[in-house]
Amino acid sequence: MFEKVLIANRGEIALRIHRACREMGIKTVAVHSTADANAMNVRLADETVCIGPPAARDSYLNVAAILSAAAITGADAIHPGLGFLAEDADFAATVEEHGFAFIGPSAEHIRLMGNKVAAKEAARKLGIPTVPGSAGAVRDLGAAETAARVIGYPVLIKAAAGGGGRGMKVAHNAAELARMLPIAQHEAASFFGCGEVYLERHLERPRHIEIQILGDGQGGLIHLGERDCSLQRSHQKMVEETPSPALNPEERERLGTLAVTALRELGYKSAGTVEYLYQDGEFFFIEMNTRLQVEHPITEMISGIDIVREQLRIAAGAPLNYRQSDITLCGHAIECRINAENPDTFLPSPGRVTDYHAPGGLGVRVDSALYHGYEVPPYYDSLIAKLIVHGKSRNECLMRLRRALEEYVIGGIETTIPLHQRLATAAEFIDGDYNVHWLERFVRNPA
Ligand code: MV4
C-alpha cells in the first residue's frame, strides 16, 4: 500500500480522501492555494504545500506545482478528487510518467470517455442501449438534416467534448436545426476547444439515473446500484437518492448487469459512473464519468463499501475484495448538497461562518470541511457541505432528512438549507414523482 498520498483538491472532497487515507494508515499531503491556508483538510494533513494564488488555474490546475509538491514531499501517489484535473487524461499520464501512481482510471479510458461521441460508440459496441442519434459527429448541415430525419424531431445538438449539459441546443424542425447547428458548433469550439457536435433524439421528460461501478483492471468489476440524480437546476445536482424510486428490481438488475459486462470487457480500473436517461420504462446510455463523484456517499451508505478506500487499494495494484454476490444494498439514502448561496437567487454567499452546528445521530452523515470561524472563500464552487441520511425505508430516510435539516445551523452566510427544507416536504418529492425538469419549476415557485 502507499505510504503517502498527495490530495490534489480542496474542500469537503479533499477531507473525504484524507479520511480514507488516515484509516488505512497512509500519510497525506494537502496542496492548497493561498486562499485555503486555513482549510480543515489542510489543518488535518500530515504535510502541506502551498501551490499558488487563489485562481484555480494558478493553483489546483497548476500541474507543475502539484508534481513538484509530490516530489518534494516524497508522495507515492496522487488522488485528483473531482473537478479540477480529475478527468484530464494528460494529467493522469503525466503523473505516471513522473513515477507517481494516479488514483483513478487509465489515461486511455479517461480520454475515451471524455469524447462523448467515442464514449457512446464504445458503449453501443459493448451492448449498452444508447439514445437514438447521429452515427458519430455531424460535419455539416446536410449530414445533420439527414440524421435528424431518421432520428425524428425534436433533436438535441450536443458537443462531443461537452458533457454536463453545457452548450446543448434543441431543434424542433429543419429550420431550427439550420439556425442552431452553426451556433452549437461555434459554442462547442469556444467552450471546449473542439467544434465537433452530434445529434440525439430529444427525450422531453427523462430521469437521470447513474450506476456506480468499481473495477480493478484485473478482471474484477462490480456495480453498487444506481443513484437517481434528476433533482437538479442549471445542470447542478441538488439532491440525489438511492435506490431510484422509478426502478423496479428487474430494471435495476438489467442496468447494473449491462454496465458491469461492458466495463469488464473494457478492462476498466477504479471507480466510475455510467449515466443513463430513463423515460417510459426505457433507458439509454448518455455518458460515463471516470472519477469519484460528489454523490458517492449515498452509495456508500446503502452498500457499506468505502469507495475511496477501494480506489486507493486498486491504484496500489490490489484486486477487488468483493464479488457481485458479496454486495447487498440495504435501505435508502438521500444526499442534500448545501451551497453557500442565497436560497432564492442562488447568488454566492461567501464569508465567515459565525455559528456552526452539524446534525448527527443514527443514519446521519455530514461530509463538510466547515467549522466555526471558517471563512468560505469567494473563488471556488459554492458547495460547502453534503448532508447524507440513511434509513431502512425511503419513508424513514425522508423523516430523518427533515429532522437533520431542522438541526443544521450554519450562521454568518446564506445557505441553501431553507430550500432543502421546503423540498423535503414537497408532495412530488415525497412521492418520488419527478424528472430532470421538475426542480427547475419548483425553485421558481416561492413557498
Ligand atoms: C439529454 C436530454 C434529453 N434528451 N439527451 C444534460 C446533461 C447531460 N449530461 C445530458 N443532459 C441531457 N441530455 C437527450 N437525448 C436531457 C438532458 C438534460 C438533463 C440530463 C440529466 C440531468 C439533468 C438534465 C437537465 C436538462 C436536460
GROMACS .gro file of C-alpha atoms and ligand atoms in nm:
model
  474
    1MET     CA    1   0.000   0.000   0.000
    2PHE     CA    2   0.103   0.360  -0.048
    3GLU     CA    3   0.284   0.533   0.237
    4LYS     CA    4   0.198   0.888   0.138
    5VAL     CA    5  -0.074   1.027  -0.089
    6LEU     CA    6  -0.094   1.379  -0.226
    7ILE     CA    7  -0.451   1.506  -0.247
    8ALA     CA    8  -0.480   1.746  -0.542
    9ASN     CA    9  -0.807   1.906  -0.440
   10ARG     CA   10  -0.978   2.120  -0.178
   11GLY     CA   11  -1.284   2.142   0.047
   12GLU     CA   12  -1.508   1.855   0.153
   13ILE     CA   13  -1.376   1.611  -0.108
   14ALA     CA   14  -1.013   1.667  -0.004
   15LEU     CA   15  -1.119   1.597   0.355
   16ARG     CA   16  -1.312   1.287   0.243
   17ILE     CA   17  -0.998   1.148   0.074
   18HIS     CA   18  -0.780   1.242   0.374
   19ARG     CA   19  -1.012   1.041   0.600
   20ALA     CA   20  -0.987   0.730   0.381
   21CYS     CA   21  -0.607   0.760   0.376
   22ARG     CA   22  -0.575   0.803   0.754
   23GLU     CA   23  -0.796   0.500   0.821
   24MET     CA   24  -0.557   0.297   0.607
   25GLY     CA   25  -0.251   0.435   0.785
   26ILE     CA   26  -0.147   0.640   0.482
   27LYS     CA   27   0.012   0.983   0.535
   28THR     CA   28  -0.142   1.273   0.345
   29VAL     CA   29  -0.007   1.578   0.168
   30ALA     CA   30  -0.253   1.866   0.127
   31VAL     CA   31  -0.175   2.105  -0.155
   32HIS     CA   32  -0.364   2.432  -0.130
   33SER     CA   33  -0.397   2.782  -0.271
   34THR     CA   34  -0.320   3.086  -0.055
   35ALA     CA   35  -0.698   3.127  -0.010
   36ASP     CA   36  -0.724   2.780   0.151
   37ALA     CA   37  -0.435   2.803   0.402
   38ASN     CA   38  -0.680   2.766   0.695
   39ALA     CA   39  -0.896   2.494   0.543
   40MET     CA   40  -0.982   2.189   0.757
   41ASN     CA   41  -0.824   1.942   0.514
   42VAL     CA   42  -0.502   2.146   0.531
   43ARG     CA   43  -0.512   2.155   0.913
   44LEU     CA   44  -0.554   1.777   0.935
   45ALA     CA   45  -0.299   1.679   0.670
   46ASP     CA   46   0.038   1.533   0.768
   47GLU     CA   47   0.216   1.776   0.535
   48THR     CA   48   0.103   2.079   0.339
   49VAL     CA   49   0.235   2.264   0.036
   50CYS     CA   50   0.104   2.598  -0.088
   51ILE     CA   51   0.088   2.567  -0.467
   52GLY     CA   52  -0.022   2.913  -0.574
   53PRO     CA   53  -0.262   3.207  -0.560
   54PRO     CA   54  -0.644   3.171  -0.530
   55ALA     CA   55  -0.728   3.139  -0.901
   56ALA     CA   56  -0.764   2.765  -0.972
   57ARG     CA   57  -0.569   2.794  -1.297
   58ASP     CA   58  -0.265   2.903  -1.091
   59SER     CA   59  -0.306   2.650  -0.807
   60TYR     CA   60  -0.540   2.349  -0.829
   61LEU     CA   61  -0.488   2.330  -1.207
   62ASN     CA   62  -0.114   2.405  -1.188
   63VAL     CA   63   0.031   2.069  -1.291
   64ALA     CA   64   0.397   2.170  -1.248
   65ALA     CA   65   0.334   2.295  -0.893
   66ILE     CA   66   0.141   1.979  -0.799
   67LEU     CA   67   0.411   1.747  -0.937
   68SER     CA   68   0.681   1.949  -0.758
   69ALA     CA   69   0.488   1.921  -0.431
   70ALA     CA   70   0.463   1.544  -0.480
   71ALA     CA   71   0.838   1.518  -0.548
   72ILE     CA   72   0.941   1.740  -0.255
   73THR     CA   73   0.724   1.554  -0.005
   74GLY     CA   74   0.808   1.208  -0.141
   75ALA     CA   75   0.446   1.112  -0.209
   76ASP     CA   76   0.391   0.783  -0.394
   77ALA     CA   77   0.051   0.861  -0.539
   78ILE     CA   78  -0.180   1.148  -0.634
   79HIS     CA   79  -0.557   1.150  -0.583
   80PRO     CA   80  -0.716   1.414  -0.810
   81GLY     CA   81  -1.052   1.422  -0.627
   82LEU     CA   82  -1.323   1.557  -0.857
   83GLY     CA   83  -1.345   1.857  -1.084
   84PHE     CA   84  -1.013   2.036  -1.147
   85LEU     CA   85  -0.773   1.775  -1.300
   86ALA     CA   86  -0.978   1.461  -1.223
   87GLU     CA   87  -1.083   1.393  -1.584
   88ASP     CA   88  -0.777   1.535  -1.758
   89ALA     CA   89  -0.622   1.239  -1.942
   90ASP     CA   90  -0.295   1.427  -1.999
   91PHE     CA   91  -0.265   1.492  -1.624
   92ALA     CA   92  -0.318   1.121  -1.546
   93ALA     CA   93  -0.048   1.028  -1.800
   94THR     CA   94   0.195   1.295  -1.673
   95VAL     CA   95   0.153   1.184  -1.311
   96GLU     CA   96   0.251   0.828  -1.406
   97GLU     CA   97   0.538   0.942  -1.631
   98HIS     CA   98   0.681   1.120  -1.326
   99GLY     CA   99   0.675   0.796  -1.129
  100PHE     CA  100   0.367   0.858  -0.911
  101ALA     CA  101   0.057   0.639  -0.911
  102PHE     CA  102  -0.257   0.813  -1.039
  103ILE     CA  103  -0.553   0.721  -0.818
  104GLY     CA  104  -0.810   0.680  -1.092
  105PRO     CA  105  -0.865   0.506  -1.425
  106SER     CA  106  -0.608   0.474  -1.705
  107ALA     CA  107  -0.538   0.784  -1.912
  108GLU     CA  108  -0.677   0.600  -2.217
  109HIS     CA  109  -1.012   0.536  -2.050
  110ILE     CA  110  -1.034   0.897  -1.930
  111ARG     CA  111  -0.961   1.013  -2.286
  112LEU     CA  112  -1.212   0.772  -2.442
  113MET     CA  113  -1.496   0.880  -2.213
  114GLY     CA  114  -1.403   1.249  -2.245
  115ASN     CA  115  -1.510   1.238  -2.608
  116LYS     CA  116  -1.885   1.180  -2.582
  117VAL     CA  117  -1.914   1.058  -2.944
  118ALA     CA  118  -1.640   0.797  -2.890
  119ALA     CA  119  -1.785   0.703  -2.548
  120LYS     CA  120  -2.131   0.648  -2.693
  121GLU     CA  121  -1.992   0.441  -2.979
  122ALA     CA  122  -1.791   0.231  -2.731
  123ALA     CA  123  -2.100   0.181  -2.512
  124ARG     CA  124  -2.311   0.077  -2.814
  125LYS     CA  125  -2.049  -0.175  -2.927
  126LEU     CA  126  -2.036  -0.313  -2.572
  127GLY     CA  127  -2.411  -0.377  -2.582
  128ILE     CA  128  -2.546  -0.082  -2.381
  129PRO     CA  129  -2.855   0.089  -2.531
  130THR     CA  130  -2.779   0.448  -2.634
  131VAL     CA  131  -3.010   0.737  -2.727
  132PRO     CA  132  -3.100   0.712  -3.099
  133GLY     CA  133  -2.885   0.968  -3.275
  134SER     CA  134  -2.639   1.052  -3.549
  135ALA     CA  135  -2.375   0.791  -3.631
  136GLY     CA  136  -2.088   0.985  -3.477
  137ALA     CA  137  -2.029   1.356  -3.521
  138VAL     CA  138  -2.219   1.556  -3.786
  139ARG     CA  139  -1.984   1.750  -4.010
  140ASP     CA  140  -2.225   1.982  -4.194
  141LEU     CA  141  -2.590   2.081  -4.223
  142GLY     CA  142  -2.656   1.823  -4.497
  143ALA     CA  143  -2.540   1.539  -4.272
  144ALA     CA  144  -2.729   1.686  -3.975
  145GLU     CA  145  -3.058   1.712  -4.171
  146THR     CA  146  -3.027   1.357  -4.300
  147ALA     CA  147  -2.958   1.228  -3.948
  148ALA     CA  148  -3.242   1.433  -3.794
  149ARG     CA  149  -3.495   1.296  -4.048
  150VAL     CA  150  -3.405   0.942  -3.941
  151ILE     CA  151  -3.397   1.021  -3.566
  152GLY     CA  152  -3.718   1.227  -3.574
  153TYR     CA  153  -3.766   1.577  -3.429
  154PRO     CA  154  -3.713   1.724  -3.175
  155VAL     CA  155  -3.339   1.658  -3.178
  156LEU     CA  156  -3.074   1.771  -2.933
  157ILE     CA  157  -2.738   1.906  -3.057
  158LYS     CA  158  -2.459   1.812  -2.815
  159ALA     CA  159  -2.086   1.888  -2.809
  160ALA     CA  160  -1.855   1.585  -2.841
  161ALA     CA  161  -1.616   1.739  -2.588
  162GLY     CA  162  -1.902   1.867  -2.368
  163GLY     CA  163  -2.094   1.685  -2.101
  164GLY     CA  164  -2.285   1.813  -1.804
  165GLY     CA  165  -2.528   1.988  -2.037
  166ARG     CA  166  -2.324   2.292  -2.139
  167GLY     CA  167  -2.384   2.407  -2.496
  168MET     CA  168  -2.679   2.174  -2.572
  169LYS     CA  169  -2.943   2.302  -2.818
  170VAL     CA  170  -3.288   2.165  -2.907
  171ALA     CA  171  -3.415   2.182  -3.266
  172HIS     CA  172  -3.784   2.110  -3.332
  173ASN     CA  173  -3.765   2.115  -3.712
  174ALA     CA  174  -3.524   2.152  -4.008
  175ALA     CA  175  -3.536   2.534  -3.998
  176GLU     CA  176  -3.435   2.540  -3.629
  177LEU     CA  177  -3.162   2.284  -3.698
  178ALA     CA  178  -3.020   2.504  -3.975
  179ARG     CA  179  -3.019   2.803  -3.739
  180MET     CA  180  -2.886   2.617  -3.429
  181LEU     CA  181  -2.617   2.396  -3.582
  182PRO     CA  182  -2.360   2.668  -3.657
  183ILE     CA  183  -2.424   2.830  -3.317
  184ALA     CA  184  -2.375   2.495  -3.140
  185GLN     CA  185  -2.055   2.426  -3.338
  186HIS     CA  186  -1.919   2.770  -3.259
  187GLU     CA  187  -2.002   2.739  -2.887
  188ALA     CA  188  -1.850   2.389  -2.871
  189ALA     CA  189  -1.527   2.522  -3.022
  190SER     CA  190  -1.508   2.816  -2.783
  191PHE     CA  191  -1.619   2.632  -2.461
  192PHE     CA  192  -1.436   2.304  -2.514
  193GLY     CA  193  -1.172   2.374  -2.782
  194CYS     CA  194  -1.338   2.117  -3.012
  195GLY     CA  195  -1.620   2.214  -3.251
  196GLU     CA  196  -1.741   1.855  -3.305
  197VAL     CA  197  -2.116   1.810  -3.237
  198TYR     CA  198  -2.360   1.517  -3.262
  199LEU     CA  199  -2.737   1.473  -3.262
  200GLU     CA  200  -2.968   1.275  -3.038
  201ARG     CA  201  -3.343   1.230  -3.016
  202HIS     CA  202  -3.456   1.478  -2.751
  203LEU     CA  203  -3.618   1.298  -2.458
  204GLU     CA  204  -3.856   1.554  -2.308
  205ARG     CA  205  -3.905   1.429  -1.951
  206PRO     CA  206  -3.629   1.184  -1.860
  207ARG     CA  207  -3.487   1.092  -1.525
  208HIS     CA  208  -3.111   1.091  -1.480
  209ILE     CA  209  -3.006   0.755  -1.335
  210GLU     CA  210  -2.643   0.652  -1.297
  211ILE     CA  211  -2.472   0.326  -1.198
  212GLN     CA  212  -2.169   0.325  -0.967
  213ILE     CA  213  -1.906   0.074  -1.071
  214LEU     CA  214  -1.570  -0.033  -0.928
  215GLY     CA  215  -1.315  -0.224  -1.134
  216ASP     CA  216  -0.965  -0.347  -1.054
  217GLY     CA  217  -0.837  -0.374  -1.413
  218GLN     CA  218  -0.758  -0.742  -1.340
  219GLY     CA  219  -1.096  -0.889  -1.430
  220GLY     CA  220  -1.274  -0.783  -1.110
  221LEU     CA  221  -1.564  -0.546  -1.173
  222ILE     CA  222  -1.882  -0.486  -0.973
  223HIS     CA  223  -2.164  -0.235  -0.954
  224LEU     CA  224  -2.306  -0.077  -0.638
  225GLY     CA  225  -2.652   0.000  -0.767
  226GLU     CA  226  -2.786   0.325  -0.907
  227ARG     CA  227  -2.835   0.684  -0.799
  228ASP     CA  228  -3.125   0.899  -0.914
  229CYS     CA  229  -2.979   1.244  -0.984
  230SER     CA  230  -3.282   1.401  -1.151
  231LEU     CA  231  -3.320   1.675  -0.888
  232GLN     CA  232  -3.102   1.945  -1.038
  233ARG     CA  233  -3.116   2.305  -1.152
  234SER     CA  234  -2.900   2.468  -1.420
  235HIS     CA  235  -2.721   2.133  -1.459
  236GLN     CA  236  -2.618   2.145  -1.092
  237LYS     CA  237  -2.739   1.845  -0.895
  238MET     CA  238  -2.906   1.945  -0.570
  239VAL     CA  239  -3.038   1.619  -0.420
  240GLU     CA  240  -2.953   1.258  -0.505
  241GLU     CA  241  -3.108   0.936  -0.380
  242THR     CA  242  -3.055   0.564  -0.399
  243PRO     CA  243  -3.228   0.342  -0.491
  244SER     CA  244  -3.421   0.535  -0.757
  245PRO     CA  245  -3.795   0.546  -0.677
  246ALA     CA  246  -3.855   0.488  -1.051
  247LEU     CA  247  -3.688   0.149  -1.100
  248ASN     CA  248  -3.826  -0.196  -1.025
  249PRO     CA  249  -3.588  -0.478  -0.922
  250GLU     CA  250  -3.572  -0.624  -1.276
  251GLU     CA  251  -3.478  -0.287  -1.431
  252ARG     CA  252  -3.217  -0.233  -1.158
  253GLU     CA  253  -3.066  -0.575  -1.224
  254ARG     CA  254  -3.057  -0.517  -1.602
  255LEU     CA  255  -2.898  -0.172  -1.574
  256GLY     CA  256  -2.631  -0.299  -1.336
  257THR     CA  257  -2.553  -0.614  -1.531
  258LEU     CA  258  -2.522  -0.425  -1.861
  259ALA     CA  259  -2.277  -0.176  -1.709
  260VAL     CA  260  -2.071  -0.450  -1.543
  261THR     CA  261  -2.048  -0.665  -1.857
  262ALA     CA  262  -1.946  -0.367  -2.072
  263LEU     CA  263  -1.685  -0.221  -1.839
  264ARG     CA  264  -1.532  -0.558  -1.754
  265GLU     CA  265  -1.486  -0.610  -2.129
  266LEU     CA  266  -1.317  -0.268  -2.144
  267GLY     CA  267  -1.084  -0.363  -1.855
  268TYR     CA  268  -1.192  -0.055  -1.661
  269LYS     CA  269  -0.998   0.025  -1.343
  270SER     CA  270  -1.104   0.238  -1.042
  271ALA     CA  271  -1.440   0.400  -0.964
  272GLY     CA  272  -1.662   0.510  -1.249
  273THR     CA  273  -2.022   0.605  -1.320
  274VAL     CA  274  -2.235   0.508  -1.617
  275GLU     CA  275  -2.501   0.774  -1.681
  276TYR     CA  276  -2.838   0.689  -1.831
  277LEU     CA  277  -3.153   0.877  -1.921
  278TYR     CA  278  -3.465   0.685  -1.822
  279GLN     CA  279  -3.806   0.756  -1.971
  280ASP     CA  280  -4.123   0.545  -2.013
  281GLY     CA  281  -3.955   0.227  -1.892
  282GLU     CA  282  -3.663   0.261  -2.136
  283PHE     CA  283  -3.308   0.361  -2.054
  284PHE     CA  284  -3.033   0.496  -2.272
  285PHE     CA  285  -2.661   0.546  -2.206
  286ILE     CA  286  -2.553   0.912  -2.241
  287GLU     CA  287  -2.209   0.949  -2.081
  288MET     CA  288  -1.958   0.789  -1.849
  289ASN     CA  289  -1.775   0.974  -1.569
  290THR     CA  290  -1.426   0.846  -1.496
  291ARG     CA  291  -1.395   0.997  -1.148
  292LEU     CA  292  -1.515   0.981  -0.791
  293GLN     CA  293  -1.845   1.173  -0.780
  294VAL     CA  294  -1.981   1.426  -0.534
  295GLU     CA  295  -2.280   1.199  -0.463
  296HIS     CA  296  -2.075   0.881  -0.394
  297PRO     CA  297  -2.166   0.880  -0.020
  298ILE     CA  298  -2.527   0.768  -0.076
  299THR     CA  299  -2.392   0.455  -0.246
  300GLU     CA  300  -2.154   0.400   0.045
  301MET     CA  301  -2.445   0.428   0.290
  302ILE     CA  302  -2.650   0.151   0.126
  303SER     CA  303  -2.358  -0.074   0.026
  304GLY     CA  304  -2.128  -0.031   0.328
  305ILE     CA  305  -1.835   0.000   0.086
  306ASP     CA  306  -1.582   0.281   0.120
  307ILE     CA  307  -1.541   0.382  -0.243
  308VAL     CA  308  -1.232   0.597  -0.180
  309ARG     CA  309  -1.061   0.314   0.009
  310GLU     CA  310  -1.129   0.084  -0.288
  311GLN     CA  311  -0.985   0.346  -0.526
  312LEU     CA  312  -0.667   0.355  -0.316
  313ARG     CA  313  -0.639  -0.025  -0.299
  314ILE     CA  314  -0.697  -0.065  -0.672
  315ALA     CA  315  -0.441   0.206  -0.760
  316ALA     CA  316  -0.187   0.021  -0.544
  317GLY     CA  317  -0.245  -0.292  -0.756
  318ALA     CA  318  -0.471  -0.488  -0.521
  319PRO     CA  319  -0.759  -0.688  -0.667
  320LEU     CA  320  -1.117  -0.605  -0.563
  321ASN     CA  321  -1.212  -0.753  -0.226
  322TYR     CA  322  -1.569  -0.817  -0.338
  323ARG     CA  323  -1.760  -1.012  -0.599
  324GLN     CA  324  -2.105  -0.900  -0.712
  325SER     CA  325  -2.264  -1.168  -0.492
  326ASP     CA  326  -2.094  -1.013  -0.184
  327ILE     CA  327  -2.278  -0.685  -0.240
  328THR     CA  328  -2.608  -0.629  -0.060
  329LEU     CA  329  -2.773  -0.292  -0.098
  330CYS     CA  330  -2.957  -0.209   0.219
  331GLY     CA  331  -3.216   0.062   0.285
  332HIS     CA  332  -3.237   0.405   0.132
  333ALA     CA  333  -3.004   0.709   0.126
  334ILE     CA  334  -3.050   1.073   0.026
  335GLU     CA  335  -2.788   1.347  -0.011
  336CYS     CA  336  -2.857   1.721   0.003
  337ARG     CA  337  -2.588   1.943  -0.145
  338ILE     CA  338  -2.567   2.252   0.072
  339ASN     CA  339  -2.426   2.556  -0.108
  340ALA     CA  340  -2.312   2.892   0.024
  341GLU     CA  341  -2.576   3.070  -0.180
  342ASN     CA  342  -2.890   3.271  -0.137
  343PRO     CA  343  -3.166   3.006  -0.148
  344ASP     CA  344  -3.387   3.218  -0.378
  345THR     CA  345  -3.143   3.390  -0.613
  346PHE     CA  346  -2.859   3.136  -0.593
  347LEU     CA  347  -2.609   3.422  -0.575
  348PRO     CA  348  -2.291   3.307  -0.396
  349SER     CA  349  -2.264   3.397  -0.028
  350PRO     CA  350  -1.900   3.364   0.079
  351GLY     CA  351  -1.785   3.488   0.421
  352ARG     CA  352  -1.722   3.388   0.780
  353VAL     CA  353  -1.915   3.104   0.946
  354THR     CA  354  -2.009   3.259   1.280
  355ASP     CA  355  -2.216   2.967   1.414
  356TYR     CA  356  -2.181   2.604   1.328
  357HIS     CA  357  -2.370   2.301   1.446
  358ALA     CA  358  -2.384   1.988   1.230
  359PRO     CA  359  -2.661   1.733   1.282
  360GLY     CA  360  -2.576   1.381   1.397
  361GLY     CA  361  -2.745   1.072   1.533
  362LEU     CA  362  -2.833   0.739   1.377
  363GLY     CA  363  -2.823   0.736   0.997
  364VAL     CA  364  -2.685   1.088   0.959
  365ARG     CA  365  -2.354   1.172   0.789
  366VAL     CA  366  -2.213   1.516   0.714
  367ASP     CA  367  -1.929   1.547   0.463
  368SER     CA  368  -1.803   1.902   0.505
  369ALA     CA  369  -1.481   2.091   0.573
  370LEU     CA  370  -1.671   2.370   0.755
  371TYR     CA  371  -1.601   2.473   1.115
  372HIS     CA  372  -1.692   2.758   1.346
  373GLY     CA  373  -1.491   3.064   1.235
  374TYR     CA  374  -1.405   2.928   0.890
  375GLU     CA  375  -1.414   3.182   0.609
  376VAL     CA  376  -1.575   3.047   0.288
  377PRO     CA  377  -1.358   3.190   0.008
  378PRO     CA  378  -1.526   3.351  -0.294
  379TYR     CA  379  -1.306   3.185  -0.558
  380TYR     CA  380  -1.444   2.832  -0.589
  381ASP     CA  381  -1.755   2.619  -0.626
  382SER     CA  382  -2.012   2.709  -0.359
  383LEU     CA  383  -2.065   2.352  -0.227
  384ILE     CA  384  -1.983   2.369   0.145
  385ALA     CA  385  -2.149   2.059   0.293
  386LYS     CA  386  -2.322   1.738   0.198
  387LEU     CA  387  -2.589   1.608   0.434
  388ILE     CA  388  -2.636   1.237   0.379
  389VAL     CA  389  -2.909   1.040   0.557
  390HIS     CA  390  -2.978   0.671   0.557
  391GLY     CA  391  -3.292   0.481   0.662
  392LYS     CA  392  -3.433   0.129   0.638
  393SER     CA  393  -3.703   0.254   0.403
  394ARG     CA  394  -3.742   0.562   0.183
  395ASN     CA  395  -4.000   0.697   0.423
  396GLU     CA  396  -3.771   0.657   0.725
  397CYS     CA  397  -3.498   0.826   0.524
  398LEU     CA  398  -3.726   1.124   0.445
  399MET     CA  399  -3.831   1.158   0.810
  400ARG     CA  400  -3.467   1.155   0.916
  401LEU     CA  401  -3.379   1.407   0.645
  402ARG     CA  402  -3.638   1.658   0.771
  403ARG     CA  403  -3.512   1.611   1.128
  404ALA     CA  404  -3.145   1.656   1.028
  405LEU     CA  405  -3.219   1.967   0.819
  406GLU     CA  406  -3.402   2.117   1.118
  407GLU     CA  407  -3.094   2.065   1.335
  408TYR     CA  408  -2.830   2.201   1.096
  409VAL     CA  409  -2.706   2.551   1.189
  410ILE     CA  410  -2.470   2.742   0.959
  411GLY     CA  411  -2.462   3.105   1.066
  412GLY     CA  412  -2.299   3.411   0.913
  413ILE     CA  413  -2.352   3.316   0.549
  414GLU     CA  414  -2.657   3.230   0.342
  415THR     CA  415  -2.705   2.865   0.252
  416THR     CA  416  -2.948   2.654   0.053
  417ILE     CA  417  -3.069   2.473   0.370
  418PRO     CA  418  -3.410   2.655   0.365
  419LEU     CA  419  -3.466   2.536   0.007
  420HIS     CA  420  -3.382   2.177   0.108
  421GLN     CA  421  -3.631   2.206   0.396
  422ARG     CA  422  -3.902   2.315   0.154
  423LEU     CA  423  -3.811   2.038  -0.089
  424ALA     CA  424  -3.817   1.771   0.184
  425THR     CA  425  -4.187   1.846   0.243
  426ALA     CA  426  -4.291   1.878  -0.124
  427ALA     CA  427  -4.552   1.620  -0.232
  428GLU     CA  428  -4.385   1.530  -0.564
  429PHE     CA  429  -4.051   1.468  -0.397
  430ILE     CA  430  -4.212   1.261  -0.121
  431ASP     CA  431  -4.393   1.058  -0.390
  432GLY     CA  432  -4.073   1.019  -0.595
  433ASP     CA  433  -4.266   1.170  -0.882
  434TYR     CA  434  -4.011   1.392  -1.059
  435ASN     CA  435  -3.796   1.415  -1.372
  436VAL     CA  436  -3.493   1.630  -1.464
  437HIS     CA  437  -3.709   1.940  -1.520
  438TRP     CA  438  -3.920   1.925  -1.204
  439LEU     CA  439  -3.684   2.105  -0.962
  440GLU     CA  440  -3.629   2.393  -1.206
  441ARG     CA  441  -4.000   2.482  -1.177
  442PHE     CA  442  -4.012   2.410  -0.802
  443VAL     CA  443  -3.733   2.658  -0.718
  444ARG     CA  444  -3.903   2.928  -0.926
  445ASN     CA  445  -4.230   2.900  -0.731
  446PRO     CA  446  -4.194   3.071  -0.394
  447ALA     CA  447  -4.304   2.874  -0.087
  448MV4     C1  448  -3.042   1.473  -2.292
  448MV4     C2  449  -3.172   1.517  -2.255
  448MV4     C3  450  -3.277   1.479  -2.335
  448MV4     N1  451  -3.255   1.405  -2.447
  448MV4     N2  452  -3.026   1.399  -2.402
  448MV4     C4  453  -2.795   1.728  -1.974
  448MV4     C5  454  -2.666   1.696  -1.905
  448MV4     C6  455  -2.603   1.595  -1.989
  448MV4     N3  456  -2.524   1.505  -1.908
  448MV4     C7  457  -2.714   1.526  -2.059
  448MV4     N4  458  -2.828   1.612  -2.047
  448MV4     C8  459  -2.945   1.583  -2.110
  448MV4     N5  460  -2.934   1.505  -2.221
  448MV4     C9  461  -3.130   1.366  -2.476
  448MV4     N6  462  -3.112   1.293  -2.588
  448MV4    C10  463  -3.185   1.594  -2.140
  448MV4    C11  464  -3.072   1.629  -2.067
  448MV4    C12  465  -3.094   1.709  -1.951
  448MV4    C13  466  -3.058   1.663  -1.824
  448MV4    C14  467  -2.996   1.540  -1.805
  448MV4    C15  468  -2.960   1.497  -1.679
  448MV4    C16  469  -2.986   1.577  -1.569
  448MV4    C17  470  -3.046   1.698  -1.586
  448MV4    C18  471  -3.082   1.744  -1.712
  448MV4    C19  472  -3.144   1.866  -1.727
  448MV4    C20  473  -3.179   1.911  -1.851
  448MV4    C21  474  -3.152   1.833  -1.963
   0.00000   0.00000   0.00000
